[in-house]
mmCIF file of C-alpha atoms in Angstrom:
data_model
loop_
_atom_site.group_PDB
_atom_site.id
_atom_site.type_symbol
_atom_site.label_atom_id
_atom_site.label_comp_id
_atom_site.label_asym_id
_atom_site.label_seq_id
_atom_site.Cartn_x
_atom_site.Cartn_y
_atom_site.Cartn_z
ATOM 1 C CA UNK A 572 0.891 3.816 15.825
ATOM 2 C CA UNK A 573 -1.644 6.060 14.215
ATOM 3 C CA UNK A 574 -2.509 6.850 10.650
ATOM 4 C CA UNK A 575 -2.625 4.784 7.502
ATOM 5 C CA UNK A 576 -3.809 1.208 7.659
ATOM 6 C CA UNK A 577 -0.428 -0.092 8.803
ATOM 7 C CA UNK A 578 0.153 -3.833 8.346
ATOM 8 C CA UNK A 579 -3.325 -4.310 6.878
ATOM 9 C CA UNK A 580 -5.287 -3.696 10.079
ATOM 10 C CA UNK A 581 -8.179 -1.248 9.855
ATOM 11 C CA UNK A 582 -7.980 2.050 11.719
ATOM 12 C CA UNK A 583 -5.198 2.530 14.264
ATOM 13 C CA UNK A 584 -2.978 -0.468 14.784
ATOM 14 C CA UNK A 585 -0.916 -1.434 17.798
ATOM 15 C CA UNK A 586 2.595 -2.728 18.237
ATOM 16 C CA UNK A 587 1.094 -6.101 19.199
ATOM 17 C CA UNK A 588 -0.841 -6.393 15.918
ATOM 18 C CA UNK A 589 2.281 -5.500 13.941
ATOM 19 C CA UNK A 590 4.291 -8.152 15.819
ATOM 20 C CA UNK A 591 1.570 -10.709 15.073
ATOM 21 C CA UNK A 592 1.684 -9.853 11.335
ATOM 22 C CA UNK A 593 5.441 -10.393 11.325
ATOM 23 C CA UNK A 594 5.218 -13.567 13.439
ATOM 24 C CA UNK A 595 2.321 -15.130 11.486
ATOM 25 C CA UNK A 596 3.766 -14.527 8.044
ATOM 26 C CA UNK A 597 7.457 -14.315 8.926
ATOM 27 C CA UNK A 598 7.586 -11.016 7.047
ATOM 28 C CA UNK A 599 9.616 -8.157 8.444
ATOM 29 C CA UNK A 600 10.895 -6.611 5.214
ATOM 30 C CA UNK A 601 7.632 -5.551 3.542
ATOM 31 C CA UNK A 602 4.795 -3.250 4.424
ATOM 32 C CA UNK A 603 1.129 -3.740 3.546
ATOM 33 C CA UNK A 604 -0.625 -0.383 3.565
ATOM 34 C CA UNK A 605 -4.374 -0.750 3.776
ATOM 35 C CA UNK A 606 -5.746 -3.827 2.132
ATOM 36 C CA UNK A 607 -4.059 -3.453 -1.207
ATOM 37 C CA UNK A 608 -0.757 -1.551 -1.395
ATOM 38 C CA UNK A 609 2.373 -3.657 -0.870
ATOM 39 C CA UNK A 610 5.771 -1.996 -0.461
ATOM 40 C CA UNK A 611 8.796 -4.273 -0.951
ATOM 41 C CA UNK A 612 11.913 -2.156 -0.360
ATOM 42 C CA UNK A 613 15.520 -3.196 -0.837
ATOM 43 C CA UNK A 614 17.169 -3.318 2.585
ATOM 44 C CA UNK A 615 20.563 -4.675 1.545
ATOM 45 C CA UNK A 616 23.114 -2.260 0.066
ATOM 46 C CA UNK A 617 24.048 -3.100 -3.525
ATOM 47 C CA UNK A 618 21.172 -5.551 -4.031
ATOM 48 C CA UNK A 619 19.544 -5.577 -7.472
ATOM 49 C CA UNK A 620 16.682 -7.918 -6.541
ATOM 50 C CA UNK A 621 14.358 -8.314 -3.585
ATOM 51 C CA UNK A 622 12.305 -11.320 -2.484
ATOM 52 C CA UNK A 623 8.681 -10.352 -1.862
ATOM 53 C CA UNK A 624 5.677 -12.241 -0.535
ATOM 54 C CA UNK A 625 2.350 -11.668 -2.299
ATOM 55 C CA UNK A 626 -1.001 -12.822 -0.898
ATOM 56 C CA UNK A 627 -3.469 -14.333 -3.368
ATOM 57 C CA UNK A 628 -4.593 -12.037 -6.166
ATOM 58 C CA UNK A 629 -3.277 -9.908 -9.015
ATOM 59 C CA UNK A 630 -0.745 -7.298 -7.909
ATOM 60 C CA UNK A 631 0.129 -4.474 -10.329
ATOM 61 C CA UNK A 632 3.401 -2.546 -10.129
ATOM 62 C CA UNK A 633 2.445 1.057 -9.299
ATOM 63 C CA UNK A 634 5.041 2.476 -11.702
ATOM 64 C CA UNK A 635 4.645 -0.048 -14.540
ATOM 65 C CA UNK A 636 1.123 -1.505 -14.686
ATOM 66 C CA UNK A 637 2.090 -4.160 -17.250
ATOM 67 C CA UNK A 638 4.541 -5.612 -14.717
ATOM 68 C CA UNK A 639 2.273 -7.638 -12.458
ATOM 69 C CA UNK A 640 2.396 -10.610 -10.104
ATOM 70 C CA UNK A 641 -0.396 -13.185 -10.013
ATOM 71 C CA UNK A 642 -0.712 -15.493 -7.026
ATOM 72 C CA UNK A 643 -3.473 -18.108 -6.710
ATOM 73 C CA UNK A 644 -2.357 -18.504 -3.117
ATOM 74 C CA UNK A 645 0.362 -16.658 -1.226
ATOM 75 C CA UNK A 646 3.764 -16.947 -2.875
ATOM 76 C CA UNK A 647 7.261 -15.478 -2.790
ATOM 77 C CA UNK A 648 8.585 -13.780 -5.917
ATOM 78 C CA UNK A 649 12.028 -12.414 -6.776
ATOM 79 C CA UNK A 650 11.575 -8.850 -8.056
ATOM 80 C CA UNK A 651 14.032 -6.720 -9.985
ATOM 81 C CA UNK A 652 15.118 -3.785 -7.854
ATOM 82 C CA UNK A 653 16.988 -1.129 -9.832
ATOM 83 C CA UNK A 654 18.703 1.451 -7.643
ATOM 84 C CA UNK A 655 16.295 4.207 -8.746
ATOM 85 C CA UNK A 656 13.068 2.266 -8.081
ATOM 86 C CA UNK A 657 11.108 0.992 -5.104
ATOM 87 C CA UNK A 658 8.727 -1.923 -5.602
ATOM 88 C CA UNK A 659 5.174 -0.839 -4.832
ATOM 89 C CA UNK A 660 2.276 -3.044 -5.948
ATOM 90 C CA UNK A 661 -1.482 -2.464 -5.896
ATOM 91 C CA UNK A 662 -3.781 -5.466 -5.553
ATOM 92 C CA UNK A 663 -6.556 -5.895 -8.094
ATOM 93 C CA UNK A 664 -9.903 -4.854 -6.625
ATOM 94 C CA UNK A 665 -8.620 -1.567 -5.173
ATOM 95 C CA UNK A 666 -9.025 2.065 -6.111
ATOM 96 C CA UNK A 667 -6.049 4.176 -5.111
ATOM 97 C CA UNK A 668 -6.490 7.969 -4.983
ATOM 98 C CA UNK A 669 -3.310 9.716 -6.060
ATOM 99 C CA UNK A 670 -2.382 13.375 -5.802
ATOM 100 C CA UNK A 671 0.579 15.563 -6.704
ATOM 101 C CA UNK A 672 3.067 16.064 -3.905
ATOM 102 C CA UNK A 673 2.921 19.236 -1.846
ATOM 103 C CA UNK A 674 4.702 20.664 1.174
ATOM 104 C CA UNK A 675 1.533 21.534 3.125
ATOM 105 C CA UNK A 676 -2.049 20.322 3.439
ATOM 106 C CA UNK A 677 -3.219 23.683 2.118
ATOM 107 C CA UNK A 678 -1.093 23.333 -1.022
ATOM 108 C CA UNK A 679 -2.187 19.708 -1.496
ATOM 109 C CA UNK A 680 -5.859 20.718 -1.445
ATOM 110 C CA UNK A 681 -5.210 22.845 -4.554
ATOM 111 C CA UNK A 682 -3.928 19.955 -6.669
ATOM 112 C CA UNK A 683 -6.048 17.529 -8.652
ATOM 113 C CA UNK A 684 -6.649 13.876 -7.863
ATOM 114 C CA UNK A 685 -6.170 10.925 -10.130
ATOM 115 C CA UNK A 686 -7.748 7.569 -9.412
ATOM 116 C CA UNK A 687 -5.842 4.384 -10.128
ATOM 117 C CA UNK A 688 -8.443 1.645 -10.588
ATOM 118 C CA UNK A 689 -6.972 -1.861 -10.400
ATOM 119 C CA UNK A 690 -9.739 -4.258 -11.357
ATOM 120 C CA UNK A 691 -10.048 -7.712 -9.835
ATOM 121 C CA UNK A 692 -10.914 -10.861 -11.817
ATOM 122 C CA UNK A 693 -14.619 -9.952 -11.605
ATOM 123 C CA UNK A 694 -13.958 -6.540 -13.151
ATOM 124 C CA UNK A 695 -14.701 -4.544 -10.002
ATOM 125 C CA UNK A 696 -12.800 -2.400 -7.523
ATOM 126 C CA UNK A 697 -13.509 -0.272 -4.453
ATOM 127 C CA UNK A 698 -11.700 2.188 -2.243
ATOM 128 C CA UNK A 699 -11.986 5.050 0.228
ATOM 129 C CA UNK A 700 -10.393 8.452 0.546
ATOM 130 C CA UNK A 701 -9.975 10.840 3.469
ATOM 131 C CA UNK A 702 -9.734 14.522 2.610
ATOM 132 C CA UNK A 703 -7.779 16.436 5.242
ATOM 133 C CA UNK A 704 -9.257 19.911 5.677
ATOM 134 C CA UNK A 705 -6.177 21.061 7.566
ATOM 135 C CA UNK A 706 -8.299 22.064 10.563
ATOM 136 C CA UNK A 707 -9.906 19.060 12.233
ATOM 137 C CA UNK A 708 -7.748 16.593 14.153
ATOM 138 C CA UNK A 709 -10.180 13.657 13.997
ATOM 139 C CA UNK A 710 -11.188 11.796 10.867
ATOM 140 C CA UNK A 711 -14.880 11.790 10.041
ATOM 141 C CA UNK A 712 -16.505 8.413 9.400
ATOM 142 C CA UNK A 713 -18.575 7.380 6.400
ATOM 143 C CA UNK A 714 -21.455 9.668 5.543
ATOM 144 C CA UNK A 715 -19.938 12.845 7.025
#
């Protein structure tokens, strides 16, 4: 598996690391992307709620920032799951770069970015972004 920070492991993950995430936490119905984006999809037809596990912290709903989950330690929460919505939460302390959708990398490079800054309890946040130039196959590390 290559690409985004699948299951919360930095860089490229492996099937073994994904199995360990599922085995350790007993979670096979959610996806942690990077260190701070939690996707909790509905996997049962007709369901209007979904049970989601949240690690410690403040987690803000990506589509309704006032709808948040606070966990002092890991906890399970029952979330509303309307048919037209997917539950995506951003953990406080993260900066999430967002961009308009596009069909190609070239078209995406022409659209503006927005930064979603979800502050932690200390009032700080951090994040990283990779800009795909559409030419190079490898990602360039920090500093160029």
